[in-house]
PDB file of N, CA and C in Angstrom:
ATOM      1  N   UNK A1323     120.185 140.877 135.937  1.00  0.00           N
ATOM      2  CA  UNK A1323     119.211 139.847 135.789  1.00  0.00           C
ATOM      3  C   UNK A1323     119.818 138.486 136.085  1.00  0.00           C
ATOM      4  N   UNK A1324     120.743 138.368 135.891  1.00  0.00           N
ATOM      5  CA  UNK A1324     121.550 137.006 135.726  1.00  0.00           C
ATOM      6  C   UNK A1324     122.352 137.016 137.172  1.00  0.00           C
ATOM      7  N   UNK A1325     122.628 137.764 137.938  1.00  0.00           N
ATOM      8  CA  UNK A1325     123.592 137.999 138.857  1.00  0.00           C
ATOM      9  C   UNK A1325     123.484 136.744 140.148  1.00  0.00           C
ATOM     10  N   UNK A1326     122.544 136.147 140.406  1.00  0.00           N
ATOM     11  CA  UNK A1326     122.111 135.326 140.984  1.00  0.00           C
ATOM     12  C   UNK A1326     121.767 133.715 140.532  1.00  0.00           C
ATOM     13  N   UNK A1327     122.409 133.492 139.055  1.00  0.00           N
ATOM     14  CA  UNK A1327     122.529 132.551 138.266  1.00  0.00           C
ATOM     15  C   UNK A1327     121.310 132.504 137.172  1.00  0.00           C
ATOM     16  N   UNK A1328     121.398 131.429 136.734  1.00  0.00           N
ATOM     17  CA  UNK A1328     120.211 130.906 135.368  1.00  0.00           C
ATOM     18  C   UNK A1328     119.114 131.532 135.672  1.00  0.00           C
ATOM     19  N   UNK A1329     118.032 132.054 134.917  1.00  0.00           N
ATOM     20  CA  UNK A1329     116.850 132.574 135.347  1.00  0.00           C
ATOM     21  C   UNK A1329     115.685 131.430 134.291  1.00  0.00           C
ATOM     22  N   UNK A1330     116.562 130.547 133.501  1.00  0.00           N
ATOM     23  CA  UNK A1330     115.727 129.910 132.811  1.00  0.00           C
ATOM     24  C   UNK A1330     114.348 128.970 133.276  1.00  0.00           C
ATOM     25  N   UNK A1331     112.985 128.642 133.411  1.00  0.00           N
ATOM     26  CA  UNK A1331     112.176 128.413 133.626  1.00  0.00           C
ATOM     27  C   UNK A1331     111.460 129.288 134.948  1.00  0.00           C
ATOM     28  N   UNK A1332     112.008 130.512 135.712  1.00  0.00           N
ATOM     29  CA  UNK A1332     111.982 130.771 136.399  1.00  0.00           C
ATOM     30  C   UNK A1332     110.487 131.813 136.042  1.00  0.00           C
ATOM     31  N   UNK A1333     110.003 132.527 137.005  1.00  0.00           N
ATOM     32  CA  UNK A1333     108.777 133.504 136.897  1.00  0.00           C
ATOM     33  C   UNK A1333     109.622 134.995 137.203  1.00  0.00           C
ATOM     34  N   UNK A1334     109.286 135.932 136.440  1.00  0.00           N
ATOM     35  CA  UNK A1334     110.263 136.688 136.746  1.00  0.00           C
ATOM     36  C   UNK A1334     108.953 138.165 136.736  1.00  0.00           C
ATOM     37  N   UNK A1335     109.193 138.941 137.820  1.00  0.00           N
ATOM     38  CA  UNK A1335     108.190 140.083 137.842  1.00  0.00           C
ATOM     39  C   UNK A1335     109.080 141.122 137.717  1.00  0.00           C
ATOM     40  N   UNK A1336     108.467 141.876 136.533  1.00  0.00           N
ATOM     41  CA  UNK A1336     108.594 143.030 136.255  1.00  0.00           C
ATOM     42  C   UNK A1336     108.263 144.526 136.554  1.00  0.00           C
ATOM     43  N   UNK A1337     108.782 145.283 137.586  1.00  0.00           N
ATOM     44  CA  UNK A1337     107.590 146.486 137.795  1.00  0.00           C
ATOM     45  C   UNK A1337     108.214 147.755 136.112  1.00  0.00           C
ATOM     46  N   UNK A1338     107.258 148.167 136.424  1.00  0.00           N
ATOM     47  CA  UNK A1338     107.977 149.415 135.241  1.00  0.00           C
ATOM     48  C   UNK A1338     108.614 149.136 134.284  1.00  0.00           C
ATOM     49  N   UNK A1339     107.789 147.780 133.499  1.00  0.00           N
ATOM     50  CA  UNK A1339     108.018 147.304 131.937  1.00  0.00           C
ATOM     51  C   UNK A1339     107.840 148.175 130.535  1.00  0.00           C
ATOM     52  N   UNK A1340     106.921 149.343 131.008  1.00  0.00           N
ATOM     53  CA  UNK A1340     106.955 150.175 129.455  1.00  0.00           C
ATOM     54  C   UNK A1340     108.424 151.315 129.783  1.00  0.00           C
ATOM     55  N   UNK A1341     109.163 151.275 130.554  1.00  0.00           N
ATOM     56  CA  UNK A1341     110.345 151.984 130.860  1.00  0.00           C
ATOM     57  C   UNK A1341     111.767 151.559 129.826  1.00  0.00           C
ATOM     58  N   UNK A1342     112.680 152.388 130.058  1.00  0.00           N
ATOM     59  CA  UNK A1342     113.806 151.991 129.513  1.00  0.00           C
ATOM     60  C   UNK A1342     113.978 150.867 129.854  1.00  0.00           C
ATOM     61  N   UNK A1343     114.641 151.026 131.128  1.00  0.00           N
ATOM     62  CA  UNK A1343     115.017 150.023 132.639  1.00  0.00           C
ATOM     63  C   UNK A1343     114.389 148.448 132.519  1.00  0.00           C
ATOM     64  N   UNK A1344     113.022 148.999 132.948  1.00  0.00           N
ATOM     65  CA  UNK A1344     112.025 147.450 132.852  1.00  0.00           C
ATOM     66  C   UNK A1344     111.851 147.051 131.921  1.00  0.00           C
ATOM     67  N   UNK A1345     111.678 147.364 130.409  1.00  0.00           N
ATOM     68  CA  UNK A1345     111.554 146.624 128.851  1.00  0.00           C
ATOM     69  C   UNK A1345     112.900 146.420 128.521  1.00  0.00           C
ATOM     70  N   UNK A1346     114.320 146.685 129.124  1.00  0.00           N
ATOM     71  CA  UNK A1346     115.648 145.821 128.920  1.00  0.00           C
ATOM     72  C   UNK A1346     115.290 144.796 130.014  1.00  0.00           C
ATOM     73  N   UNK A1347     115.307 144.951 131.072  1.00  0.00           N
ATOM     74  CA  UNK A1347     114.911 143.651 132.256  1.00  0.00           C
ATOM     75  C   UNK A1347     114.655 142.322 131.788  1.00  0.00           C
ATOM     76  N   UNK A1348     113.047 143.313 130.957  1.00  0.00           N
ATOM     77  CA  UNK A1348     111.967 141.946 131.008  1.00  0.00           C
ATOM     78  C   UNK A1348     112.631 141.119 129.469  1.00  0.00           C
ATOM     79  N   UNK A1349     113.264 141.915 128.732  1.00  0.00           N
ATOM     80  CA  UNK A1349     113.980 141.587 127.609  1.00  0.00           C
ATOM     81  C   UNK A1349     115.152 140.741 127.780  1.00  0.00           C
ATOM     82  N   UNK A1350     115.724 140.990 128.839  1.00  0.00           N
ATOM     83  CA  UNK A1350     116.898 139.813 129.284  1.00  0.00           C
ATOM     84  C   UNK A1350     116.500 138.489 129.870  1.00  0.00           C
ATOM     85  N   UNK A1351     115.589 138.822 130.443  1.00  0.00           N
ATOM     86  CA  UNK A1351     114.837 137.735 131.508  1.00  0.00           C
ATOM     87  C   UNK A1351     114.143 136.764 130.042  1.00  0.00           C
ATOM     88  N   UNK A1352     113.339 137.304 129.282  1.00  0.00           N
ATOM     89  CA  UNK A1352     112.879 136.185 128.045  1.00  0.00           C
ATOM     90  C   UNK A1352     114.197 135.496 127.582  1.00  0.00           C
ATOM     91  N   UNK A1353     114.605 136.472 127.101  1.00  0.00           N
ATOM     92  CA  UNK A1353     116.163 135.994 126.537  1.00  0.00           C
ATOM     93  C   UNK A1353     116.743 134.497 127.409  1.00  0.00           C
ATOM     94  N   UNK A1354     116.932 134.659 128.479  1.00  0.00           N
ATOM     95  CA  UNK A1354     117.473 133.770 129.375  1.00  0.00           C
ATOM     96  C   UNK A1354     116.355 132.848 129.996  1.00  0.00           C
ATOM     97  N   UNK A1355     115.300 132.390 129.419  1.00  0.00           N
ATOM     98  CA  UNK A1355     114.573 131.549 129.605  1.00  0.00           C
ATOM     99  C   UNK A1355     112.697 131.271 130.483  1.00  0.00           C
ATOM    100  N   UNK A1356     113.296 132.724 130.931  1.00  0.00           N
ATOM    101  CA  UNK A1356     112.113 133.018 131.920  1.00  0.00           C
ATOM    102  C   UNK A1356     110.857 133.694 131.713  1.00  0.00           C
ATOM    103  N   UNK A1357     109.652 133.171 132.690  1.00  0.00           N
ATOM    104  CA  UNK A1357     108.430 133.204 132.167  1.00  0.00           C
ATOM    105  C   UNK A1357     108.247 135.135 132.767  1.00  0.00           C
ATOM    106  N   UNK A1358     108.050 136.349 131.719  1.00  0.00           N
ATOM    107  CA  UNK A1358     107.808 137.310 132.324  1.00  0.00           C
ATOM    108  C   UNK A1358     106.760 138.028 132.486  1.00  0.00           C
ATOM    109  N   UNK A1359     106.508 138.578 133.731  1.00  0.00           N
ATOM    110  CA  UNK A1359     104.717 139.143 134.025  1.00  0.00           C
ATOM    111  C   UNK A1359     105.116 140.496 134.858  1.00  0.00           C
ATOM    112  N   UNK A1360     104.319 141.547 134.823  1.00  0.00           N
ATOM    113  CA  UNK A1360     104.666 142.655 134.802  1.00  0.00           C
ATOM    114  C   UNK A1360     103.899 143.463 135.996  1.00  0.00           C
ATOM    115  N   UNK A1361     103.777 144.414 136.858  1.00  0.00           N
ATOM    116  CA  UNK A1361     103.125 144.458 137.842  1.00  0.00           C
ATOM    117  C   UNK A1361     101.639 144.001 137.717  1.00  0.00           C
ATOM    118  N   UNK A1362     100.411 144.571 136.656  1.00  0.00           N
ATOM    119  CA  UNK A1362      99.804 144.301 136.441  1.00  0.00           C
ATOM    120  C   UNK A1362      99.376 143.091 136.198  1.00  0.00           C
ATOM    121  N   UNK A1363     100.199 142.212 135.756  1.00  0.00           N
ATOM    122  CA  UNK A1363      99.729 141.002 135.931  1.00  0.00           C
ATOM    123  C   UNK A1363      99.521 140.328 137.428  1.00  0.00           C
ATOM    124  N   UNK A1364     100.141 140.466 138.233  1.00  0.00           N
ATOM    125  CA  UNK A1364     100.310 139.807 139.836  1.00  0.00           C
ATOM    126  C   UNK A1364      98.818 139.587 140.341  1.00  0.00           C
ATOM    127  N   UNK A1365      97.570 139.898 139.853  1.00  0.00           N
ATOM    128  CA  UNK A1365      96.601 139.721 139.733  1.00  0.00           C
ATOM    129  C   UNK A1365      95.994 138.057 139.369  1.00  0.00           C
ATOM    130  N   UNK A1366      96.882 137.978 138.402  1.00  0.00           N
ATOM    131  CA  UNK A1366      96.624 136.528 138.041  1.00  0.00           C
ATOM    132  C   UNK A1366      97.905 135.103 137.979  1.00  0.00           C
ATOM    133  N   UNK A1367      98.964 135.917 138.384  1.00  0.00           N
ATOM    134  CA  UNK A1367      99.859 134.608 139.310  1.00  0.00           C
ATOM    135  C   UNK A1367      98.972 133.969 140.669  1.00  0.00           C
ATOM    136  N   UNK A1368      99.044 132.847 140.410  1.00  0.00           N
ATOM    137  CA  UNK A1368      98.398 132.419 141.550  1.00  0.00           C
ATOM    138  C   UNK A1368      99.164 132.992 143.097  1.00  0.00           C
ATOM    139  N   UNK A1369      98.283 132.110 144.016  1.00  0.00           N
ATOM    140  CA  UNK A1369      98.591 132.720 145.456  1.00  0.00           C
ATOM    141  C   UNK A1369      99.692 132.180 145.776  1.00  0.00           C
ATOM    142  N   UNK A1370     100.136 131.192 146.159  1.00  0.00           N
ATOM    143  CA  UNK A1370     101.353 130.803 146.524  1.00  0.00           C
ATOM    144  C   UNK A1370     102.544 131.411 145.793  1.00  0.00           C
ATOM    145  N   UNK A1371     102.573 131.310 144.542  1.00  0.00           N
ATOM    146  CA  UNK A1371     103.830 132.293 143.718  1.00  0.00           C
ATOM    147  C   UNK A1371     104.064 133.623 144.150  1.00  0.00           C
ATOM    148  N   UNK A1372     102.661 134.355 144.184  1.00  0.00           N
ATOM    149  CA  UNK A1372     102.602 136.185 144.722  1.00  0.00           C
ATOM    150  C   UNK A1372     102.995 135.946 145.997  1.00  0.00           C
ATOM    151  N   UNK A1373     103.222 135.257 147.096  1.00  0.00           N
ATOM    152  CA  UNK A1373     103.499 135.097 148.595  1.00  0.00           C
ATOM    153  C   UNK A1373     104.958 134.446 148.519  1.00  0.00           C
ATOM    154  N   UNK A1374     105.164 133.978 147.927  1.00  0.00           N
ATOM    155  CA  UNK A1374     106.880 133.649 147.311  1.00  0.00           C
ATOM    156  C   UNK A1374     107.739 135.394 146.991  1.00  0.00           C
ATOM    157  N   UNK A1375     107.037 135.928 145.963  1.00  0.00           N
ATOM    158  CA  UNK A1375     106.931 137.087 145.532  1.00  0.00           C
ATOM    159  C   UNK A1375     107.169 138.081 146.459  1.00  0.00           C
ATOM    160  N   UNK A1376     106.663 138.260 147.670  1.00  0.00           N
ATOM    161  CA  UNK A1376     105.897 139.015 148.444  1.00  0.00           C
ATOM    162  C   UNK A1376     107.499 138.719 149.480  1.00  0.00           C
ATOM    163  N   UNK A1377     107.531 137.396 149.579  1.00  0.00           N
ATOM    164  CA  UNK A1377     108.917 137.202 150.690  1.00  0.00           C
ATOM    165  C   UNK A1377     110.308 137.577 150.193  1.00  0.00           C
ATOM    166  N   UNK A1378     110.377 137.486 148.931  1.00  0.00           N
ATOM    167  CA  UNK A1378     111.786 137.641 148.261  1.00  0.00           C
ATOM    168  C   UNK A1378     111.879 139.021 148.538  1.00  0.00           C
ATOM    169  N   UNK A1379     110.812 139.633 148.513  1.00  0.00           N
ATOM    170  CA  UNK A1379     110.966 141.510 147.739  1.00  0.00           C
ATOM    171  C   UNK A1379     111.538 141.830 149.303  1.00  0.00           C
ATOM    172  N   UNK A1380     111.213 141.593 150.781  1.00  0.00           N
ATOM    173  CA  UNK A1380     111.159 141.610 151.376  1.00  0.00           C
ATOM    174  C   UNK A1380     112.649 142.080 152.395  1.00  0.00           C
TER     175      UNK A1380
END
């Protein structure tokens, strides 16, 4: 989670949050400052963030 520096104020997407894997993730990512939303949510991140989203995964 951290490997790429501070994640604090950052938006951080989660796929496969009721998992081992993804509920430590999304658990580090709060921890370290960041706002977390989970696949299901990507629905209601606005458009420009999900197209940010969309380029990183990429």
């Amino acid at each position: 989670m951290f490997a790429d520096g501070p994640v604090g104020g950052v938006l951080v997407l989660v796929h496969g949050v009721l998992g081992g894997v993804g509920a430590m993730a999304a658990r580090l990512a709060r921890w370290g400052g960041a706002t977390v939303r989970h696949g299901a949510d990507l629905a209601r991140v606005g458009p420009a963030v999900g197209a940010g989203i969309r380029r990183r995964c990429r």
